[in-house]
Amino acid sequence: MKAHDGMYIGGMWRPAVGADTIAVVNPADEQVIAHVPAGTAEDVDAAVRAARAAFPGWAATPPAERAAKIAALRDELAERKEQIARTVTAELGAPQQLAETVHAGLPIMVAASYAELAASYSFEEKVGNSTVLLEPVGVVGAITPWNYPLHQIVAKVAPALAAGCTLVLKPAEDTPLTAQLFAEAVHEAGLPAGVFNLVTGLGPIAGQALAEHPGVDLVSFTGSTAVGRQIGATAGAAVKRVALELGGKSANVILPSADLARAVNVGIANVMSNSGQTCSAWTRMLVHKDQYDEAVDLAAAAVAKYPPGERVGPLVSAKQQQRVLGYIEKGIAEGARVVAGGSEAPRETGYYVSPTVFADVTPGMTIAQEEIFGPVVSILRYEDEDDALRIANGTVYGLAGAVWGEQEDAVAFARRMDTGQVDINGGRFNPRAPFGGYKQSGVGRELGSHGLGEYLQTKSLQF
Ligand code: NAD
């Protein structure tokens, strides 16, 4: 596949300082499809300088003009929709339909939402005898993962641009080609040089250099809780703003009044989407003891509709495949019962894992506590609603969740959940609703006006 052999800094593609490269592998056939430069601290420094130089001009650009540039960026993404989908399929392994509708389609919607918000948002408010100004935080260091490679970039870049911030992006090493395509779109959209900069590279080298750089005012990170904790500590030591979108272990709570078959089927579809590599996936299905056996049968039947290679792609890398297979083995070793799938790789080539359902999972088991990040669902039994709530809230995470049942009961239950977003009876994803975690799932929110707020700081003038 086509790849740039440089970094996008100050409005142009520039050669990397070092000669090291990162091989990009297609997880479906294990072939190397491209190489991108592995950035160093010097590349990061050049990018941060470019972003700093561009900041005063972009911050002073009227919001309506910033909105027009974001709208132009949305159009450039829409024009490249097919190319983006093909690239995401090649480097992440996403099935074609998912690549088109979600991986390429959702970022267009998010960019559109910020084009509108930038134009309509009130960057000034009155509080008694004060006028409060909402000003851009400054230079943003954005570090993103591979699982929704373009969405996670746009969920940071679009609000940062709307706020008047400038950025340096360090995308995941597994999916840098999508990030390069995004930089091309930024360029064609006519954003001023230096407003957006891209440095590809390894997390502990380029990512860390970006998080530590004194010229970065806000680090916005999406990824694992382990790395997020490190980034939070680095930012805290420098008294820098930080936003962390981390892992999850979300509960799908099926109350006795629910449409059981629908709740189970949608629950399985939710986890199988993107091969289970979704931070907000409902990987723990909680079912009342009287409906448990029926739910297990329904889940086993539902998962049979997701054969690897068709509706479920491979995992992103050999490392991820091994990690997920390790969790499946751990589940078996701790006494959970496999009712579908298992730890045998379903194909000789490609990093596939069989869609797997575990029954007889108890809340303390590793597979009920840790994020697996693969097509694996655990079904847990609860006694009554209080028990269900204890189980639902009984992990270190709190990113998402679902509740099924009579609407009033479901909402009452959702109010008691320690989690950032809950879908009631299959409620649709809303790209303008705040997205982010309670507890160790993160700090801060993305999307919509709450996401924009992360990139603003306040100044009050008293009269
Ligand atoms: P990861 O934490 O290993 O990597 C994420 C990014 O951080 C990559 O760009 C990586 O290069 C970089 N990085 C790694 N080490 C670094 C360091 N020491 N300093 C600075 N940057 C570093 O995570 P991953 O394996 O790429 O992604 C999977 C994880 O992301 C899962 O835990 C998932 O739940 C989480 N995630 C969360 C959300 C959310 O919105 N809450 C969304 C998607 C993914």
PDB file of C-alpha atoms in Angstrom, residues 13 30 70 89 130 175 229 279 307 313 335 352 354 394 445 456:
ATOM      1  CA  TRP A  13       5.860  15.985   4.372  1.00  0.00           C
ATOM      2  CA  GLU A  30       0.165 -11.684   7.774  1.00  0.00           C
ATOM      3  CA  ILE A  70     -13.492  21.694   9.791  1.00  0.00           C
ATOM      4  CA  THR A  89      -9.368  -3.218   6.252  1.00  0.00           C
ATOM      5  CA  SER A 130     -18.214  38.739  35.093  1.00  0.00           C
ATOM      6  CA  THR A 175      -2.482   1.538  11.993  1.00  0.00           C
ATOM      7  CA  ARG A 229      -1.689   5.779  34.159  1.00  0.00           C
ATOM      8  CA  CYS A 279     -13.281  -0.470  24.582  1.00  0.00           C
ATOM      9  CA  PRO A 307     -17.947 -16.963  11.353  1.00  0.00           C
ATOM     10  CA  GLY A 313     -12.226 -10.164  11.026  1.00  0.00           C
ATOM     11  CA  GLY A 335     -13.581 -23.249  35.703  1.00  0.00           C
ATOM     12  CA  TYR A 352      -8.181 -14.937  13.919  1.00  0.00           C
ATOM     13  CA  SER A 354     -13.088 -18.004  17.295  1.00  0.00           C
ATOM     14  CA  GLY A 394     -17.639  -4.738  40.605  1.00  0.00           C
ATOM     15  CA  ARG A 445     -15.040  13.180  27.924  1.00  0.00           C
ATOM     16  CA  LEU A 456     -10.938  25.069  26.477  1.00  0.00           C
TER      17      LEU A 456
END
